[in-house]
Coordinates of C-alpha atoms and ligand atoms in Angstrom, one line a residue:
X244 CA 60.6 -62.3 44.1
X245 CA 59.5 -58.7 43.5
X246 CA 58.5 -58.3 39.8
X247 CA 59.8 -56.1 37.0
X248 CA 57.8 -53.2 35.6
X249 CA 59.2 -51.6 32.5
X250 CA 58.5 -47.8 32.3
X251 CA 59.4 -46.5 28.6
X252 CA 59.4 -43.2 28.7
X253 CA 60.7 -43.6 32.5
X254 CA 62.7 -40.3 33.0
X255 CA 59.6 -38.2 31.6
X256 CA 57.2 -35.9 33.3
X257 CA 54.6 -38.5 33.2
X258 CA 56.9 -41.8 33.7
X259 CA 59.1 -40.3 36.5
X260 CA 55.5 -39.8 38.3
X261 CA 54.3 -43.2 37.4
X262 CA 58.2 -44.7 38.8
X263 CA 57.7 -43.0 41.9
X264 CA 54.6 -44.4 42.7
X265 CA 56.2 -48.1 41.1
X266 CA 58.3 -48.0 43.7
X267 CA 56.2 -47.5 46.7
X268 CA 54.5 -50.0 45.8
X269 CA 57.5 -52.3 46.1
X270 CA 57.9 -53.3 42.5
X271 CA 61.5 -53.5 40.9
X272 CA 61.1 -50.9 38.1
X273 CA 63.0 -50.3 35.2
X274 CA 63.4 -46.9 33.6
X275 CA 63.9 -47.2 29.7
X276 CA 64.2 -43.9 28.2
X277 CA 66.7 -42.1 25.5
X278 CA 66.9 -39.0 27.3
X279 CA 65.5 -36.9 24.2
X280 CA 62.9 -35.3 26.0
X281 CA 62.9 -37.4 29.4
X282 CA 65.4 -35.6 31.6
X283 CA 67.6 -37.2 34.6
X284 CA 66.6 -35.1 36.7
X285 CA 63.3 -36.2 37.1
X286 CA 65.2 -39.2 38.5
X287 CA 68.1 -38.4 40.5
X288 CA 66.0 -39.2 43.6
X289 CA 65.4 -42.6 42.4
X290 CA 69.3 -43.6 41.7
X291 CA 69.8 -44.7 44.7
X292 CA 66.6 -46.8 45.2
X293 CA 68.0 -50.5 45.0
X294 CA 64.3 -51.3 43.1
X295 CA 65.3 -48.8 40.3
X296 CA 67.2 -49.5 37.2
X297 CA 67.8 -46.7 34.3
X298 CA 68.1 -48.8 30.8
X299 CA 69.7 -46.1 28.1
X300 CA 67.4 -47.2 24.7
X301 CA 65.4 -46.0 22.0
X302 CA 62.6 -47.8 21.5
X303 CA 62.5 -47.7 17.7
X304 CA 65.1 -50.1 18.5
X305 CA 64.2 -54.1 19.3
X306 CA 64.6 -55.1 22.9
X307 CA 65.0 -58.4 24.1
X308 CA 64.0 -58.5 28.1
X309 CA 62.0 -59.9 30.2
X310 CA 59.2 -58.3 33.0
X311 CA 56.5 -59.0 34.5
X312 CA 54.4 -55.4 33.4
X313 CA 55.1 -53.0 30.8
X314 CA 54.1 -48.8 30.9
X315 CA 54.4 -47.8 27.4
X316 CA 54.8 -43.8 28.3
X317 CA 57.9 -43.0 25.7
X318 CA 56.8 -40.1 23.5
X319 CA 57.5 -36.3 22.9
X320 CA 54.2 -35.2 24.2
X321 CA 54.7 -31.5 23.7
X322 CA 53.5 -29.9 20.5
X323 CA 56.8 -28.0 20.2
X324 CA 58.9 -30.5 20.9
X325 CA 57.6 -33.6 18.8
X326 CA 57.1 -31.0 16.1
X327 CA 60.6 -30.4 16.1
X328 CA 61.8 -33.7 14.5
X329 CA 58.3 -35.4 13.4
X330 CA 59.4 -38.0 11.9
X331 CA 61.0 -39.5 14.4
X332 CA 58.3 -38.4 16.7
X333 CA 56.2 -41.4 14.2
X334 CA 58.9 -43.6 14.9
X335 CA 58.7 -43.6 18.2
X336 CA 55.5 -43.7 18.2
X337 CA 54.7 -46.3 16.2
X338 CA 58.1 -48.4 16.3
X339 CA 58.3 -48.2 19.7
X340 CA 54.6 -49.3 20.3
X341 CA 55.5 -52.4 18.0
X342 CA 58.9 -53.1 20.1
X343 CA 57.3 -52.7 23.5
X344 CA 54.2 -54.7 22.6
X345 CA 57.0 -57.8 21.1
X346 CA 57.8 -57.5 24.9
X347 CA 54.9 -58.0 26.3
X348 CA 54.4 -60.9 24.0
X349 CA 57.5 -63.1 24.6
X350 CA 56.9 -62.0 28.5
X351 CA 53.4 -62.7 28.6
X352 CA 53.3 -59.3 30.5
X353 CA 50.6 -56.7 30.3
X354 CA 50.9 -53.6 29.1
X355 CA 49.1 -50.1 29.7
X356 CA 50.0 -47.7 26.8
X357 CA 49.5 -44.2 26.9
X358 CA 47.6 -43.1 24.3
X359 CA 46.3 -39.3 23.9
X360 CA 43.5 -37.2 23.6
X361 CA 44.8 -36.3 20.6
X362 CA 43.5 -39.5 18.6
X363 CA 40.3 -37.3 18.7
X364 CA 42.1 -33.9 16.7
X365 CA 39.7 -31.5 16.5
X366 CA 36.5 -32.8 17.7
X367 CA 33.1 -32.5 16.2
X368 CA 31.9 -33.6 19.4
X369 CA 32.2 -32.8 23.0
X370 CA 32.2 -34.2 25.5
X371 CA 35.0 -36.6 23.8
X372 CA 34.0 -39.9 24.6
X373 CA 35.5 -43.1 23.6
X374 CA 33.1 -44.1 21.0
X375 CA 33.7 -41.2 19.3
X376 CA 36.3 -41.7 16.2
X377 CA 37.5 -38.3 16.0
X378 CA 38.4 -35.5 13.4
X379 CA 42.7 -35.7 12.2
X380 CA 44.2 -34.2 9.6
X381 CA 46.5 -36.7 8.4
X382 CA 49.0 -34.5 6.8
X383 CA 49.2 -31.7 9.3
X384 CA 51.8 -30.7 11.5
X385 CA 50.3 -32.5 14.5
X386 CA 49.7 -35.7 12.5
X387 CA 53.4 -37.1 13.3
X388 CA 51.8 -37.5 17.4
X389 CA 47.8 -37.7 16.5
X390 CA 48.5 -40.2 13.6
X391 CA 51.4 -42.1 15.4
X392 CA 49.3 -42.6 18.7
X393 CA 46.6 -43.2 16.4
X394 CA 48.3 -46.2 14.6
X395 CA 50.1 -47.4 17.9
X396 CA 46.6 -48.0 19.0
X397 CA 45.8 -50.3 16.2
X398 CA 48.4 -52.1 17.0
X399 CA 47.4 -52.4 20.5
X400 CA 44.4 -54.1 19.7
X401 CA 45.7 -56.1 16.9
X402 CA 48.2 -57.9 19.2
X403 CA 45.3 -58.6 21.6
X404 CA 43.4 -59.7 19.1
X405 CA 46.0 -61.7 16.9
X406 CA 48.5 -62.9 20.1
X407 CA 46.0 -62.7 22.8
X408 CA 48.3 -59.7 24.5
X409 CA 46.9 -58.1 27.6
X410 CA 46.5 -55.0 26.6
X411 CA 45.3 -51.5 28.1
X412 CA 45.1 -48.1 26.3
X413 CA 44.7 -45.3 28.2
X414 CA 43.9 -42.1 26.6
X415 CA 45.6 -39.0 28.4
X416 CA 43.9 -35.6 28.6
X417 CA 45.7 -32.1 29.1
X418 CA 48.1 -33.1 32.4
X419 CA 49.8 -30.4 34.5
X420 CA 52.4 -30.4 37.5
X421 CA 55.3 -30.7 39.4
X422 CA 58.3 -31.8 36.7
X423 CA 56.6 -30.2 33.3
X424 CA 59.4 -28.5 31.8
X425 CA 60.1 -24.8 31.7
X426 CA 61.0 -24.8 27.9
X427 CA 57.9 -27.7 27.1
X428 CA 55.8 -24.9 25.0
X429 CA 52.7 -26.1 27.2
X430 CA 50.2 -23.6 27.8
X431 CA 50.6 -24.4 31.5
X432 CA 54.6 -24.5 32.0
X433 CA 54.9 -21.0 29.4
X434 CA 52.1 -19.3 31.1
X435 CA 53.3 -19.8 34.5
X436 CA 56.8 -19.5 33.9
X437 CA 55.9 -15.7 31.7
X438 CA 54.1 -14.6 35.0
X439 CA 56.6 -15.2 37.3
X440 CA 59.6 -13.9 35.2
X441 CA 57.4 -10.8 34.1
X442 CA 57.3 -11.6 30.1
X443 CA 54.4 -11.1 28.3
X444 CA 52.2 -14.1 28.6
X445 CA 51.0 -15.0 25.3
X446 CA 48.0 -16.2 24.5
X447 CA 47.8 -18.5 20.9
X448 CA 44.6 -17.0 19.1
X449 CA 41.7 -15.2 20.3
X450 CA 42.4 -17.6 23.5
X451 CA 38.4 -19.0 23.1
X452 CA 39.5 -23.0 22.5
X453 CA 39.4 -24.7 25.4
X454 CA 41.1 -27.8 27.7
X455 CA 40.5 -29.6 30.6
X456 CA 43.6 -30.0 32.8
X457 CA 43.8 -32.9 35.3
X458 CA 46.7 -32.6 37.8
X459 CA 49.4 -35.2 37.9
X460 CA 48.9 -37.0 41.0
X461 CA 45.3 -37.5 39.8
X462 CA 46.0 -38.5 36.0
X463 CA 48.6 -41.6 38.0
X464 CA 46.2 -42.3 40.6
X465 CA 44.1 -43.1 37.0
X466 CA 46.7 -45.3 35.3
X467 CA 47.2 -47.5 38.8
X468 CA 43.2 -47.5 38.9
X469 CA 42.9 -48.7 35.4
X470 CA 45.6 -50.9 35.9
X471 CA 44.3 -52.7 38.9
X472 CA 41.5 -54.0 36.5
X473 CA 40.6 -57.0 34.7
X474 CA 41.2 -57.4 31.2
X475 CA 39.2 -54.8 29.2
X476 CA 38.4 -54.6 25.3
X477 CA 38.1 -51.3 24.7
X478 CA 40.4 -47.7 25.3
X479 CA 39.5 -45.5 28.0
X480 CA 40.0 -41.8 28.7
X481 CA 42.0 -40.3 31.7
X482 CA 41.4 -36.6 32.5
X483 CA 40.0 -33.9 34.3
X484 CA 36.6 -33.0 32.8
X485 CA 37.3 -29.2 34.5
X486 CA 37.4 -26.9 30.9
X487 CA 38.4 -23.6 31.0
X488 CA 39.3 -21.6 28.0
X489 CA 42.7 -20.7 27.2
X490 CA 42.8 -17.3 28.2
X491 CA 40.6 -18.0 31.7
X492 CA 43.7 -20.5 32.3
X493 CA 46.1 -17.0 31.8
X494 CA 44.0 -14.7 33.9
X495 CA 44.3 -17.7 36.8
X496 CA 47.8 -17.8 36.0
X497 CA 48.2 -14.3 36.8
X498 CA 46.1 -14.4 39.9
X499 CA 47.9 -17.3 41.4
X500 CA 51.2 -15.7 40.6
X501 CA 50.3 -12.6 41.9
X502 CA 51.6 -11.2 38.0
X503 CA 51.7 -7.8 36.3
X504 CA 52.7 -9.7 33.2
X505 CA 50.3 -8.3 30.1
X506 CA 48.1 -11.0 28.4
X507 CA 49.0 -10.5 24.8
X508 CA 47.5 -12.6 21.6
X509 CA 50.1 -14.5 19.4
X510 CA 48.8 -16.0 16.1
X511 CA 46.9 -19.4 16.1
X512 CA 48.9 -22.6 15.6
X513 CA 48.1 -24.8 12.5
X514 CA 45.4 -27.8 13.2
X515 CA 45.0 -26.5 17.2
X516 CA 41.8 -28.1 18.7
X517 CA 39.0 -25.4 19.8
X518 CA 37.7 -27.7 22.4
X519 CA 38.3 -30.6 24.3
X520 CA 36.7 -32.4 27.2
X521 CA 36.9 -35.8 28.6
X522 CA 33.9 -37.5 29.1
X523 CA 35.1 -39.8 31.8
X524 CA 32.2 -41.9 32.8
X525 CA 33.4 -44.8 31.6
X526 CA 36.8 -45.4 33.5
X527 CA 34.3 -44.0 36.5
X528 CA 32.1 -47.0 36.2
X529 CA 35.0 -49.3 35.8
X530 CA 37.5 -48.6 38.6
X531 CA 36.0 -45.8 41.3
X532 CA 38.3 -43.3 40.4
X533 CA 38.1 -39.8 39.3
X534 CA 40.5 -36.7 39.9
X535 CA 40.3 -34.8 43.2
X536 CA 42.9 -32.0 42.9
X537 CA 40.9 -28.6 41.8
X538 CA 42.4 -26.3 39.0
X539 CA 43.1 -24.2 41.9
X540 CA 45.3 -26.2 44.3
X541 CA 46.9 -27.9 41.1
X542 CA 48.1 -24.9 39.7
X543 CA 48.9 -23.1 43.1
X544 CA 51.5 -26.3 43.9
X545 CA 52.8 -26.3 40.1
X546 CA 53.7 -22.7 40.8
X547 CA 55.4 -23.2 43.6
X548 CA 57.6 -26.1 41.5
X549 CA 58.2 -23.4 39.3
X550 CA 59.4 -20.7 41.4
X551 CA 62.1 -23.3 42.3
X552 CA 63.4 -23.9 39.1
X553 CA 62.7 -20.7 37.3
Ligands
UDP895 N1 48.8 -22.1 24.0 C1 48.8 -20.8 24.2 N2 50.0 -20.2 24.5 C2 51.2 -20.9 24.7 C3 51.1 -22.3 24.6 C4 49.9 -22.9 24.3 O1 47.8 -20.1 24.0 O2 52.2 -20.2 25.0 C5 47.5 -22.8 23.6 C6 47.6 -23.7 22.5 O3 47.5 -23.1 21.3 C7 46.4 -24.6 22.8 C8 46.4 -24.6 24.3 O4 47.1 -23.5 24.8 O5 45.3 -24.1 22.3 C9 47.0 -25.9 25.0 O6 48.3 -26.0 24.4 P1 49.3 -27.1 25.0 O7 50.5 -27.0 24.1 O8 49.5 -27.0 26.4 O9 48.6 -28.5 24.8 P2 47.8 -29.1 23.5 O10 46.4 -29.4 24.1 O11 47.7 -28.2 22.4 O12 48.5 -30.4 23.2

């Protein structure tokens, strides 16, 4: 018999990737998503697929099932959109960690959960690397994601610890592509979609702090990697270790895109990082993998998603 991977968060940028890939590699999968941010098109291609299965939850809700693997992905991952109703941004969060990981308990599955760069705020040190216990502010505006991913990762370990769960937390860099949203408030999706529709592209700040953006067939060639591993004891980052300041990341925009759309400067969001970098040696020692796609070619086929959909 095939078995059952959950996907939570299924119908997502991300999870849609991740089902895609589920699928061709002959696993039943089921997509469990509310639909707040996840979005069916991501899946329409999938319907059909007798392996895929859509489950309508929210995972601040208990869920009795059963499956062989879980992919704990459900999460507004946008800082507009789990902004917009934070506290059930928490919820989900840290509820839905809670719920997912009761799964993977009664099942005796494992479960890969993915956590965020974002557990390290604004860092005090770069290079981020895992060790490192990073820089929050708990009351901020970004708190309801950084604190919720934070906590959900406690719980990770605590369940491995207390029930012996097979756990994996994967902590997810800056990831761009095919599927982002055109409304996701992203630096890449707004950019890209400003350039080609001619509006000002608007850079938050004096455009100085920096990313590192890993393209999405990359970041789920990292998850499968990770996946295919032993049992591990410890979280490990997934990214591109490629930085490039905000405003660089406009002017290639602009390149790419072939734009006469003005760069302009838009006031600073509250708590936004001024640098971050995976430092990805350690999920390099441990499975091989690292991401091939340049900045270049990941943003040239991302453009062309969006001059589709735009
Ligand atoms: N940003 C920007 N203009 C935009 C959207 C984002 O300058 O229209 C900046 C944002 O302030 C941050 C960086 O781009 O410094 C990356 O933002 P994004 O929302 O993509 O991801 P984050 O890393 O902040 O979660």
């Amino acid at each position: 018999m095939k078995s059952v991977t959950l996907v939570s968060g299924g119908a997502g940028f991300l999870g849609s990737h991740l089902c895609d890939r589920l699928l061709l590699q002959e696993k039943n999968v089921i997509c469990l998503d509310n639909f707040q941010t996840g979005r069916r098109e991501n899946i329409a291609h999938l319907i059909e697929n007798p392996g895929f299965n859509i489950l309508e939850h929210n995972i601040w809700e208990p869920i009795n099932i059963n499956v062989d693997q879980i992919f704990n992905l459900a999460c507004p991952a946008s800082p507009i959109a789990y902004q917009k109703d934070p506290v059930s941004t928490i919820k989900t969060a840290v509820l839905g960690a809670i719920n997912m990981l009761d799964v993977a308990k009664i099942s005796k599955a494992p479960i890969f959960q993915a956590s965020t760069s974002e557990v390290y705020g604004d860092p005090s040190i770069h290079p981020q690397e895992e060790s490192y216990w990073g820089h929050v502010n708990p009351i901020g505006v970004r708190a309801c994601y950084d604190e919720g991913k934070r906590c959900a990762e406690t719980l990770f370990f605590d369940y491995r610890r207390q029930f012996e769960v097979d756990v994996k937390v994967g902590r997810i860099f800056n990831t761009y592509g095919p599927k982002m949203q055109i409304d996701d408030g992203r630096a890449v999706s707004n950019f890209i979609v400003q350039a080609l529709t001619g509006a000002d592209i608007t850079v938050f700040g004096n455009g100085n702090q920096t990313r590192s953006f890993c393209y999405v067939d990359d970041l789920i060639d990292g998850i499968l990697a990770f996946d295919a591993c032993g049992p591990v004891a410890t979280p490990f980052n997934l990214g591109n270790p490629h930085e490039v300041s905000v405003l660089e990341l406009a002017e290639l925009i602009c390149r790419y895109t072939k734009s006469n759309s003005r760069i302009v400067l838009k006031p600073l969001p509250m708590d936004d990082p001024t640098k971050r970098q995976p430092d990805i040696g350690k999920i390099q020692k441990l499975t091989g993998w690292s991401p091939k796609v340049t900045l270049e070619d990941g943003l040239k086929e991302t453009i062309k998603y969006f001059q589709r959909v735009v």
